[in-house]
mmCIF file of C-alpha atoms in Angstrom:
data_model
loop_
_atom_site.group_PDB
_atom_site.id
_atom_site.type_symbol
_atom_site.label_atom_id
_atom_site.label_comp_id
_atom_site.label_asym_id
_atom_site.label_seq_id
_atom_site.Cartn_x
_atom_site.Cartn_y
_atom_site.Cartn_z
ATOM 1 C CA UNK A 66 -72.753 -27.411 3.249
ATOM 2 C CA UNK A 67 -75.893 -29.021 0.965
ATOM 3 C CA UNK A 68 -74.616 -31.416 -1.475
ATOM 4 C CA UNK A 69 -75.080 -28.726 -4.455
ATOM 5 C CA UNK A 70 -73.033 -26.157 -2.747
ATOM 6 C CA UNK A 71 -70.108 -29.438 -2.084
ATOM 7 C CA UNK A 72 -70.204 -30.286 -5.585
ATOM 8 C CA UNK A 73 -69.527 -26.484 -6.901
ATOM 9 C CA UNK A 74 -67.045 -26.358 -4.574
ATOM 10 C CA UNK A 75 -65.787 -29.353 -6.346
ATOM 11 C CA UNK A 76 -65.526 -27.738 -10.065
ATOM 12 C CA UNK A 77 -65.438 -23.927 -9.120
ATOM 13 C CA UNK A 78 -61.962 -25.193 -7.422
ATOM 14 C CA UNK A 79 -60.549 -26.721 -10.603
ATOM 15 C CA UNK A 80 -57.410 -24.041 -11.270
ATOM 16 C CA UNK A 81 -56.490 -24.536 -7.746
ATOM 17 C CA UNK A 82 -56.909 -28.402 -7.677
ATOM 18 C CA UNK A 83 -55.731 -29.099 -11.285
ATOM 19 C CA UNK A 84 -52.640 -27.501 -10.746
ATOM 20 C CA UNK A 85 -51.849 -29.225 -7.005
ATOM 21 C CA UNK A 86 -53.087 -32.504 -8.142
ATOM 22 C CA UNK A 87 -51.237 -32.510 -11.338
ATOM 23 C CA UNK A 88 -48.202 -31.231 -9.302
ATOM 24 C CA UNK A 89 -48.632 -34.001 -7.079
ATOM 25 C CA UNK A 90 -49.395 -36.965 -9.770
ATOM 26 C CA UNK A 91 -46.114 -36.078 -11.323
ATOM 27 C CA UNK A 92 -44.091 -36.519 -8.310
ATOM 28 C CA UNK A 93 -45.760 -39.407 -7.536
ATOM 29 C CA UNK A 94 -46.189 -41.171 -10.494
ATOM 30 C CA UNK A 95 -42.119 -41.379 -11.188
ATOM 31 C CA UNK A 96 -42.709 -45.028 -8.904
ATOM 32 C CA UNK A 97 -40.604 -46.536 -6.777
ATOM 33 C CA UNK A 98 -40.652 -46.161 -2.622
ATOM 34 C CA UNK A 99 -41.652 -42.932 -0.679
ATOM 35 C CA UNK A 100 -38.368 -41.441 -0.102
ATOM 36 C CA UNK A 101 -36.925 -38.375 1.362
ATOM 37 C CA UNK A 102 -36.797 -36.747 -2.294
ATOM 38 C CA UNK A 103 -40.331 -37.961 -2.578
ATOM 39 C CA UNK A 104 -41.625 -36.199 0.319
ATOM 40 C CA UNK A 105 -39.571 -32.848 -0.749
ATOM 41 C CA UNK A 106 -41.287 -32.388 -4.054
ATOM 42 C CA UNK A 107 -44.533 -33.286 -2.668
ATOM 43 C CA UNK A 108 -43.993 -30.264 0.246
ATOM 44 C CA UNK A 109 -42.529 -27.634 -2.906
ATOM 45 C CA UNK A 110 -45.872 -28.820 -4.945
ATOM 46 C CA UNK A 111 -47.798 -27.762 -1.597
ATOM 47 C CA UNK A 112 -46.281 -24.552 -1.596
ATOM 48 C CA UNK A 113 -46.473 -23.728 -4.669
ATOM 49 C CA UNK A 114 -50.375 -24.448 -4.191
ATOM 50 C CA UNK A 115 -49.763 -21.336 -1.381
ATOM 51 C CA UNK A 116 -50.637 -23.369 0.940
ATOM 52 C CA UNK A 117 -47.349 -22.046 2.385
ATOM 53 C CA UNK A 118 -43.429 -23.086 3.570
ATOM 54 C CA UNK A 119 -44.582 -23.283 7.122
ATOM 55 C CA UNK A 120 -48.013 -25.530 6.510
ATOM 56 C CA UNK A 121 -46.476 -27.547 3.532
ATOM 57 C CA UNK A 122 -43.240 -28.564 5.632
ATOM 58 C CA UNK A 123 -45.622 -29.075 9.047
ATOM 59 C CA UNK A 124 -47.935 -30.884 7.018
ATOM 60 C CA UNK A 125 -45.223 -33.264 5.251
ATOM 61 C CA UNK A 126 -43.104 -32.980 8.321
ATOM 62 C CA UNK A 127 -46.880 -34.901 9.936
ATOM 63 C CA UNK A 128 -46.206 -37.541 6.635
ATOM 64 C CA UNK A 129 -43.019 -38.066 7.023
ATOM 65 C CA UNK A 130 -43.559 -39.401 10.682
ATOM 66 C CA UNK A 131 -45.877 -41.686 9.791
ATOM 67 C CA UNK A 132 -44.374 -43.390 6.641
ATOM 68 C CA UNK A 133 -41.571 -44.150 9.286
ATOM 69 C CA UNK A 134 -44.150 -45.669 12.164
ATOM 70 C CA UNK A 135 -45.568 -47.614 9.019
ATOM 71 C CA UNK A 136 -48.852 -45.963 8.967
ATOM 72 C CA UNK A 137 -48.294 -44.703 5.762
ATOM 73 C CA UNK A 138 -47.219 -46.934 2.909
ATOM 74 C CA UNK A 139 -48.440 -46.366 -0.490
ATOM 75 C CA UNK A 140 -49.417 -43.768 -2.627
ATOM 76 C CA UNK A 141 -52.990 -43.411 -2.048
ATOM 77 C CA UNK A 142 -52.308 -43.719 1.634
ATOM 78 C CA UNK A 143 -50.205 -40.179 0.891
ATOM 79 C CA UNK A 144 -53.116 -38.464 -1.149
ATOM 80 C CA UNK A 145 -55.313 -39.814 1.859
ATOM 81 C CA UNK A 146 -53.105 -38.513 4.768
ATOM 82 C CA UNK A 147 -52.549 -35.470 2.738
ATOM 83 C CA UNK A 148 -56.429 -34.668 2.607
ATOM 84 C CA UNK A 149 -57.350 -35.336 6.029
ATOM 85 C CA UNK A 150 -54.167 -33.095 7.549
ATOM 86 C CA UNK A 151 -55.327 -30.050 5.564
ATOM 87 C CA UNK A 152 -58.976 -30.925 7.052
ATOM 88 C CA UNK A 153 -58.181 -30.523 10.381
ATOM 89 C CA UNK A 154 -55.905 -27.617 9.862
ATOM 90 C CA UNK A 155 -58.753 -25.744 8.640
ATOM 91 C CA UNK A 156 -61.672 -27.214 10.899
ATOM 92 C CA UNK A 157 -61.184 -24.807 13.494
ATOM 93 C CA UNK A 158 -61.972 -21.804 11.476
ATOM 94 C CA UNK A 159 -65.080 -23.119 9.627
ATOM 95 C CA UNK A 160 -67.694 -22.201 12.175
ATOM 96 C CA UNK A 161 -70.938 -21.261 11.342
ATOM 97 C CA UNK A 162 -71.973 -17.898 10.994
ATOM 98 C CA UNK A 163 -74.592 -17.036 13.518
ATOM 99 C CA UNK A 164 -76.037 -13.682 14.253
ATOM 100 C CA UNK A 165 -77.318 -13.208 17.758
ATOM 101 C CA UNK A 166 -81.435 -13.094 17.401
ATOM 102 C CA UNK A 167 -82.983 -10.358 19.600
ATOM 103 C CA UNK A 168 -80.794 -7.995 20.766
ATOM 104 C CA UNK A 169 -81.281 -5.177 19.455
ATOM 105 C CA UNK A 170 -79.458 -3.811 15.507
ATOM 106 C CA UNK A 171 -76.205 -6.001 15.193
ATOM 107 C CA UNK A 172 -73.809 -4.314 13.221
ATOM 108 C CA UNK A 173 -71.571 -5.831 10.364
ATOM 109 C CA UNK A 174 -67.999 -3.971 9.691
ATOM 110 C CA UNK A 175 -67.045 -5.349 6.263
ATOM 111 C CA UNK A 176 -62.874 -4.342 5.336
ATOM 112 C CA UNK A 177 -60.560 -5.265 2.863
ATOM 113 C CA UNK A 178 -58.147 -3.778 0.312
ATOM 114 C CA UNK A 179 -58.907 -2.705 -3.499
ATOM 115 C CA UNK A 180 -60.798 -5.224 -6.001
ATOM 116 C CA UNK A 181 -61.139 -8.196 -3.825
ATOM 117 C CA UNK A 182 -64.909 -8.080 -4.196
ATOM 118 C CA UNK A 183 -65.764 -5.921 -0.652
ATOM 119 C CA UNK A 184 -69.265 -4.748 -2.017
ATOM 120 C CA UNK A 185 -70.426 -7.730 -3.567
ATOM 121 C CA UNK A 186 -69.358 -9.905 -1.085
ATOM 122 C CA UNK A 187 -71.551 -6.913 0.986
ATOM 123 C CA UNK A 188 -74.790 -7.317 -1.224
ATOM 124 C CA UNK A 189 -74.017 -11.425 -0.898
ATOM 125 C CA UNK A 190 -74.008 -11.221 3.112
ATOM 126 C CA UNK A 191 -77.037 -9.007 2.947
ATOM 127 C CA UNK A 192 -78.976 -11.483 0.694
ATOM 128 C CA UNK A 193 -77.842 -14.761 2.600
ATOM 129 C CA UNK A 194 -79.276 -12.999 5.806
ATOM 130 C CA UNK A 195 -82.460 -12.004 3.955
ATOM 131 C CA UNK A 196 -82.732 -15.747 3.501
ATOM 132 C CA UNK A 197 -82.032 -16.301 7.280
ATOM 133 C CA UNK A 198 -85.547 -13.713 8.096
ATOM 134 C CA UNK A 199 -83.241 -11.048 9.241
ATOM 135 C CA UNK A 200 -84.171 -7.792 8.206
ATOM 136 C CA UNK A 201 -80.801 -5.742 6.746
ATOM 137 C CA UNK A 202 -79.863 -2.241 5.908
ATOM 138 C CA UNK A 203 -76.433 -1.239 4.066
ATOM 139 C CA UNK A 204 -74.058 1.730 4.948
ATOM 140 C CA UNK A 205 -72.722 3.128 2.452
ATOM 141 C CA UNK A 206 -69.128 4.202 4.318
ATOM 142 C CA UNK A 207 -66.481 3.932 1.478
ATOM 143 C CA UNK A 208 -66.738 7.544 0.995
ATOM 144 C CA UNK A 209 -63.349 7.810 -0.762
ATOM 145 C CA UNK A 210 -65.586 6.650 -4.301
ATOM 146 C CA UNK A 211 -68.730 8.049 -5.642
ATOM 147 C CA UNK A 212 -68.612 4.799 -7.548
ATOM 148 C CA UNK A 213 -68.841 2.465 -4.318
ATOM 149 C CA UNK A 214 -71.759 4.738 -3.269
ATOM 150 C CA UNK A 215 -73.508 4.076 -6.484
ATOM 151 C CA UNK A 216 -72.913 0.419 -6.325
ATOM 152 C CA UNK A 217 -73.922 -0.400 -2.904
ATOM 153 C CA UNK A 218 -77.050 1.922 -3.741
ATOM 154 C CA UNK A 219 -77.975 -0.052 -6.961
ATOM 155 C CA UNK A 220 -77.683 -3.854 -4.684
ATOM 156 C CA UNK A 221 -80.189 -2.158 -2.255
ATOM 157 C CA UNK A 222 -82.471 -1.571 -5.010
ATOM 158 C CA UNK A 223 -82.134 -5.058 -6.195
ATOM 159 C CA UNK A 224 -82.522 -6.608 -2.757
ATOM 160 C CA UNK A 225 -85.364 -3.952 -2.210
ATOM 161 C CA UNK A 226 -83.322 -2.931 1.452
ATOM 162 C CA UNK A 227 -82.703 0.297 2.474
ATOM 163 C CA UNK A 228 -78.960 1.827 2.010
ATOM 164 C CA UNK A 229 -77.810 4.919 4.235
ATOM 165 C CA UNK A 230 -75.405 6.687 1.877
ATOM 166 C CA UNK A 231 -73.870 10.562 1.614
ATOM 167 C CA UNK A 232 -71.945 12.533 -0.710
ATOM 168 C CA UNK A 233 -68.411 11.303 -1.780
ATOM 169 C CA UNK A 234 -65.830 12.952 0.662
ATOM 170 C CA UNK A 235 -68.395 12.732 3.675
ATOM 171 C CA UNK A 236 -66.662 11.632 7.129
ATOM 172 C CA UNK A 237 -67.349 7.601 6.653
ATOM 173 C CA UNK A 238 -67.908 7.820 10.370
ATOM 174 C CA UNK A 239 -70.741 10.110 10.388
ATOM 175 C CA UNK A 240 -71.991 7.874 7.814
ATOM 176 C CA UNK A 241 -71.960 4.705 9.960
ATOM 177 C CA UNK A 242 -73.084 6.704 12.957
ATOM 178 C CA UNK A 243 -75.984 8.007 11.297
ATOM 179 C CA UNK A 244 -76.611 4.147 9.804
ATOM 180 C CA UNK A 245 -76.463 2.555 13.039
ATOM 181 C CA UNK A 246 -78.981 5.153 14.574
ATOM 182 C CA UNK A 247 -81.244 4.869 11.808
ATOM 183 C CA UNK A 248 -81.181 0.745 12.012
ATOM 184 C CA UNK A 249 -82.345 0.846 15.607
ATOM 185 C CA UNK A 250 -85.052 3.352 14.923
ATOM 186 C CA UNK A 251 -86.602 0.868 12.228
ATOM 187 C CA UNK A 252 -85.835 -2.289 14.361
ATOM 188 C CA UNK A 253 -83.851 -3.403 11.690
ATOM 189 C CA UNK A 254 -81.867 -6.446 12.798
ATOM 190 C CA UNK A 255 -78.541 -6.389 10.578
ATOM 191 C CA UNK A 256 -76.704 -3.202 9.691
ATOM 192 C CA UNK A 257 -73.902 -3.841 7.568
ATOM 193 C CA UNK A 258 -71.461 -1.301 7.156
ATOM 194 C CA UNK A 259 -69.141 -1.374 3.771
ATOM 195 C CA UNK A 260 -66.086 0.437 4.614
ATOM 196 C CA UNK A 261 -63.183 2.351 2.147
ATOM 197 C CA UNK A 262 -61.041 -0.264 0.477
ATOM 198 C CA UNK A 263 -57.336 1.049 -0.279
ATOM 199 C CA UNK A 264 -54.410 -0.848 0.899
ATOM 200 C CA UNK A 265 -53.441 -2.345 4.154
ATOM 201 C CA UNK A 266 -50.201 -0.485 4.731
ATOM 202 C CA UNK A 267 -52.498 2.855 4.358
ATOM 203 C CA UNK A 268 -52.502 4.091 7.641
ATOM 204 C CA UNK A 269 -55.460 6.666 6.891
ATOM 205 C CA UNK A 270 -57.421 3.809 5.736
ATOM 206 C CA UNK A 271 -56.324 1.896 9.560
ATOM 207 C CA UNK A 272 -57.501 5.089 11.220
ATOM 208 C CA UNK A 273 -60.841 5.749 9.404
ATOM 209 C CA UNK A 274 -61.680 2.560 10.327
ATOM 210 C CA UNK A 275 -60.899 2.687 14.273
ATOM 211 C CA UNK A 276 -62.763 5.968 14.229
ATOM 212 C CA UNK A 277 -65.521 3.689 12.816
ATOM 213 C CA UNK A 278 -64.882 1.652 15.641
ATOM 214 C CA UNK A 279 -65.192 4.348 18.335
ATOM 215 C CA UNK A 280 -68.531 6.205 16.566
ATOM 216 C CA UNK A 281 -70.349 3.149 16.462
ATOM 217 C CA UNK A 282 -69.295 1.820 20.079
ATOM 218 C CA UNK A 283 -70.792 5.696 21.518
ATOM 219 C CA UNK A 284 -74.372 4.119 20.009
ATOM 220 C CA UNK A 285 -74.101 0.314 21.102
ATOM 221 C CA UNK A 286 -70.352 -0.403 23.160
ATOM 222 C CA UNK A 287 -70.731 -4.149 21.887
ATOM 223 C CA UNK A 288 -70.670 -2.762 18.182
ATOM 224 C CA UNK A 289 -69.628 -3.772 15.653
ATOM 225 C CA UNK A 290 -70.436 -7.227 16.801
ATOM 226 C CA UNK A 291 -68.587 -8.329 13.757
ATOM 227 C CA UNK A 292 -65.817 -7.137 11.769
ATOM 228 C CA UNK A 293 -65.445 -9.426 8.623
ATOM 229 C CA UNK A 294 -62.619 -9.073 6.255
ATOM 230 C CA UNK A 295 -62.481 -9.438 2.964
ATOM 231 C CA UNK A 296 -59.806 -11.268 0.925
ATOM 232 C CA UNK A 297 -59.012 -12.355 -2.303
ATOM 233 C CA UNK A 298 -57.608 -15.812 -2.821
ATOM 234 C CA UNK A 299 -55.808 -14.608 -6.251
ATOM 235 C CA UNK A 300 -53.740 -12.453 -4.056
ATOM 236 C CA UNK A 301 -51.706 -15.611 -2.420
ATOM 237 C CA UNK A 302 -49.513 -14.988 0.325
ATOM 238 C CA UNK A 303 -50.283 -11.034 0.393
ATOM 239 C CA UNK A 304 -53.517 -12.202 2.040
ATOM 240 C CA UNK A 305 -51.591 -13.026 4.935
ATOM 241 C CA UNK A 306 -49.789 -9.432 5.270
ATOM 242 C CA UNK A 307 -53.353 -7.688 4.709
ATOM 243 C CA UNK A 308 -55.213 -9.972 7.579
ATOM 244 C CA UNK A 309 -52.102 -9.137 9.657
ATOM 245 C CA UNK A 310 -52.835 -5.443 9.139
ATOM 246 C CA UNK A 311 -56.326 -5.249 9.176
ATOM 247 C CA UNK A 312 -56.448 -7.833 12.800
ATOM 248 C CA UNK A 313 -54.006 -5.870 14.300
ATOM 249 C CA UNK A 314 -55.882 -2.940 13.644
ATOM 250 C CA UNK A 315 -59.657 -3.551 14.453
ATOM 251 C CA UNK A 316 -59.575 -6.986 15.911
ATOM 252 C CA UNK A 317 -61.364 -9.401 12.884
ATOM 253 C CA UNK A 318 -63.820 -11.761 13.903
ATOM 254 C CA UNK A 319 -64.145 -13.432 10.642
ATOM 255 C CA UNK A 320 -62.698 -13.650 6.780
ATOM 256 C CA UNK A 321 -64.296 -13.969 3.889
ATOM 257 C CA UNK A 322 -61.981 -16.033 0.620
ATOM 258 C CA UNK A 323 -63.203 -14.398 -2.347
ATOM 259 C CA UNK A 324 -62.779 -15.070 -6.340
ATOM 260 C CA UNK A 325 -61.864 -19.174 -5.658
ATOM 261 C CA UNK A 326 -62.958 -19.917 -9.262
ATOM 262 C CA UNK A 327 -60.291 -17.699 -10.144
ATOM 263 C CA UNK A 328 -57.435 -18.722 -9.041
ATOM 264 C CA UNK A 329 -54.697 -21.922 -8.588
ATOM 265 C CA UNK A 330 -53.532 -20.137 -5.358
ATOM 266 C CA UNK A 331 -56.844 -21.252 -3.386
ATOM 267 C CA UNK A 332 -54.513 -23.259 -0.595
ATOM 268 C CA UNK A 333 -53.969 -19.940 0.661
ATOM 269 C CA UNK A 334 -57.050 -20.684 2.682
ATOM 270 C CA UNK A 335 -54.942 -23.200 4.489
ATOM 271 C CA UNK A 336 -52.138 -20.732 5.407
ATOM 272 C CA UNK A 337 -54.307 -18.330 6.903
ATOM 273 C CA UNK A 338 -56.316 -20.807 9.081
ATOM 274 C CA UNK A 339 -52.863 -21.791 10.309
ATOM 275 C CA UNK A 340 -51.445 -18.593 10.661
ATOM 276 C CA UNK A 341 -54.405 -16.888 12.617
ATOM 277 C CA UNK A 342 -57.106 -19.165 13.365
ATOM 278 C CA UNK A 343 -59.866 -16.543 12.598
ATOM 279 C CA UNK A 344 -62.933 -18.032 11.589
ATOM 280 C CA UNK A 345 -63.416 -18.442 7.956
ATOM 281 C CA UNK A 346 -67.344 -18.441 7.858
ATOM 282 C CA UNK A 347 -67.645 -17.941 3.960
ATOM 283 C CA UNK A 348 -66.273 -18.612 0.744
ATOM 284 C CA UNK A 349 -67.583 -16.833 -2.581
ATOM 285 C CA UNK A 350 -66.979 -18.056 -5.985
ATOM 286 C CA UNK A 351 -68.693 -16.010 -8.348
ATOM 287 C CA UNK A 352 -70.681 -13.082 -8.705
ATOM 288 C CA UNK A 353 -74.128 -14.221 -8.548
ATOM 289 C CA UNK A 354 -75.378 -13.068 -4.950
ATOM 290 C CA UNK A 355 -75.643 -17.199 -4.102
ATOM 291 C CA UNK A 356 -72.265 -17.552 -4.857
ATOM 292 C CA UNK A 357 -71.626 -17.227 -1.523
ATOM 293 C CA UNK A 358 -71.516 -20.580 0.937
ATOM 294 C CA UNK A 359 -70.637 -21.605 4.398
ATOM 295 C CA UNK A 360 -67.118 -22.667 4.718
ATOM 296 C CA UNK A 361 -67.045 -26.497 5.341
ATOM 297 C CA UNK A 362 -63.452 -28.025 5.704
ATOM 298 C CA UNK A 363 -63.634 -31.222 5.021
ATOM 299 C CA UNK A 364 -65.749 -30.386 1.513
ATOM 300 C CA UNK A 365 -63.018 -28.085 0.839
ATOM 301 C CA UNK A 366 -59.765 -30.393 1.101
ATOM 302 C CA UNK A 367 -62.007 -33.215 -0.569
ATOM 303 C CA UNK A 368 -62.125 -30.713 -3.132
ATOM 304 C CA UNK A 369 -58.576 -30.090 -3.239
ATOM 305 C CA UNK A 370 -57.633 -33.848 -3.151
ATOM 306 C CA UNK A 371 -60.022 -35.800 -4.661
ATOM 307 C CA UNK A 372 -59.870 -39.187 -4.022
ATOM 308 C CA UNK A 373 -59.610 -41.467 -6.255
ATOM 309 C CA UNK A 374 -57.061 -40.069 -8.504
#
């Protein structure tokens, strides 16, 4: 991550930050050793950050052992441990996002539930990989709303790419089928496919989308080569439920953490890369299209815990 994109981390983070950090200085301020009642508020602050009750007491659990073997012994030793735990919870999932070069239309399946920013975060992808040389075309498959048609079609004129899009109520697989087959006519490298958004526990949502699945793999049996879902950091826990859903459904190869300006439930970030270990390629804080930056995990619990404090 460039140093601009670290230090918008940095302030597009505040809600989340400001209210773990000021959490945190209050517990720790009171003075006096690091005791067991210490470590319990610091683990509820943590939680109530959404990082979650099984992260927060594994990573405290992680401070607690090291206070004892003397490793640990002031205040801004805690903040320090602290930061560097929640780094290497989540460097496993920040990989970077590379699209194979030269084989042929790679396909993009974009999910997610209602309003967490599943088009956007659509005409963000398609622009980041613009910037990469790739050449991209859209799919308009939510065919449950004329309005996501319209949307995704308005992007493509903005981006100046071409969108493959139908009449509202049109099979979504058709759609996609007739996307991917257009995409390999024109050589176009990226198709990316923006898919219904309703809830997770809709199970005509979970089938449309492994009817997706099978259309596309009749074309190209490697396709989609990835199947990104979109999430909204605002949401908190629920995230967890919804990846749950959606992975057990399609098999996600990556998740996208929308709306982190938003929100003081951003550790959520931290409960998923514990809970699932999908890769977390992006994070989007905004709605400009280059609101939209690689995942780095070390930038990220800097962000969190500043030092210094």
């Amino acid at each position: 991550m460039a140093g601009k994109e670290k230090q918008s981390l940095f302030l597009r983070l505040a809600k989340t930050r400001n209210f773990l950090t000021e959490g945190l200085h209050s517990v720790i301020s009171r003075g006096g050793d690091i005791d067991a009642g210490m470590l319990d508020d610091i683990e509820d602050q943590l939680i109530l950050a959404d990082l979650g009750v099984e992260v927060s007491r594994e990573v405290v659990d992680r401070l607690r052992t090291n206070i004892r073997a003397r490793r640990v012994a002031t205040v801004a030793e805690v903040r320090q441990e602290l930061r560097e735990d929640i780094a290497k919870i989540l460097q496993p999932v920040a990989r970077p996002w590379l699209m194979p070069t030269g084989a042929g239309t790679q396909v993009v399946l974009v999910v997610g539930v209602n309003g967490v920013g599943k088009t956007t975060t659509v005409a963000k992808l398609a622009e980041w990989l613009g910037r990469q040389g790739r050449s991209v075309m859209l799919a308009a498959c939510d065919t449950f709303r004329a309005a996501a048609i319209d949307q995704l079609e308005v992007w493509g004129q903005r981006l100046d790419i071409p969108v493959v899009a139908q009449e509202r109520g049109t099979d979504a697989a058709a759609v996609a089928h007739d996307a991917l087959a257009s995409a390999r006519a024109r050589g176009i490298d990226t198709l990316i496919i923006d898919s219904a958004g309703r809830q997770h526990v809709n199970a005509d949502l979970m089938e449309q989308l492994r009817k997706i699945h099978r259309v596309l793999g009749r074309i190209d049996e490697s396709a989609p080569q990835e199947t990104l879902l979109v999430v909204d950091a605002g949401n908190g826990q629920n995230v967890l439920a919804q990846t749950q859903a959606f992975h057990a459904t399609i098999a996600l190869t990556g998740i996208c953490v929308t709306k982190l300006d938003g929100t003081a439930r951003g550790g959520v970030i931290v409960a998923l890369a514990r809970r699932f270990g999908i890769p977390i390629p992006f994070v989007a804080m905004g709605e400009r299209l280059e609101d939209l930056a690689p995942f780095d995990a070390t930038a990220f619990a800097r962000a969190l815990l500043p030092e210094g404090d």
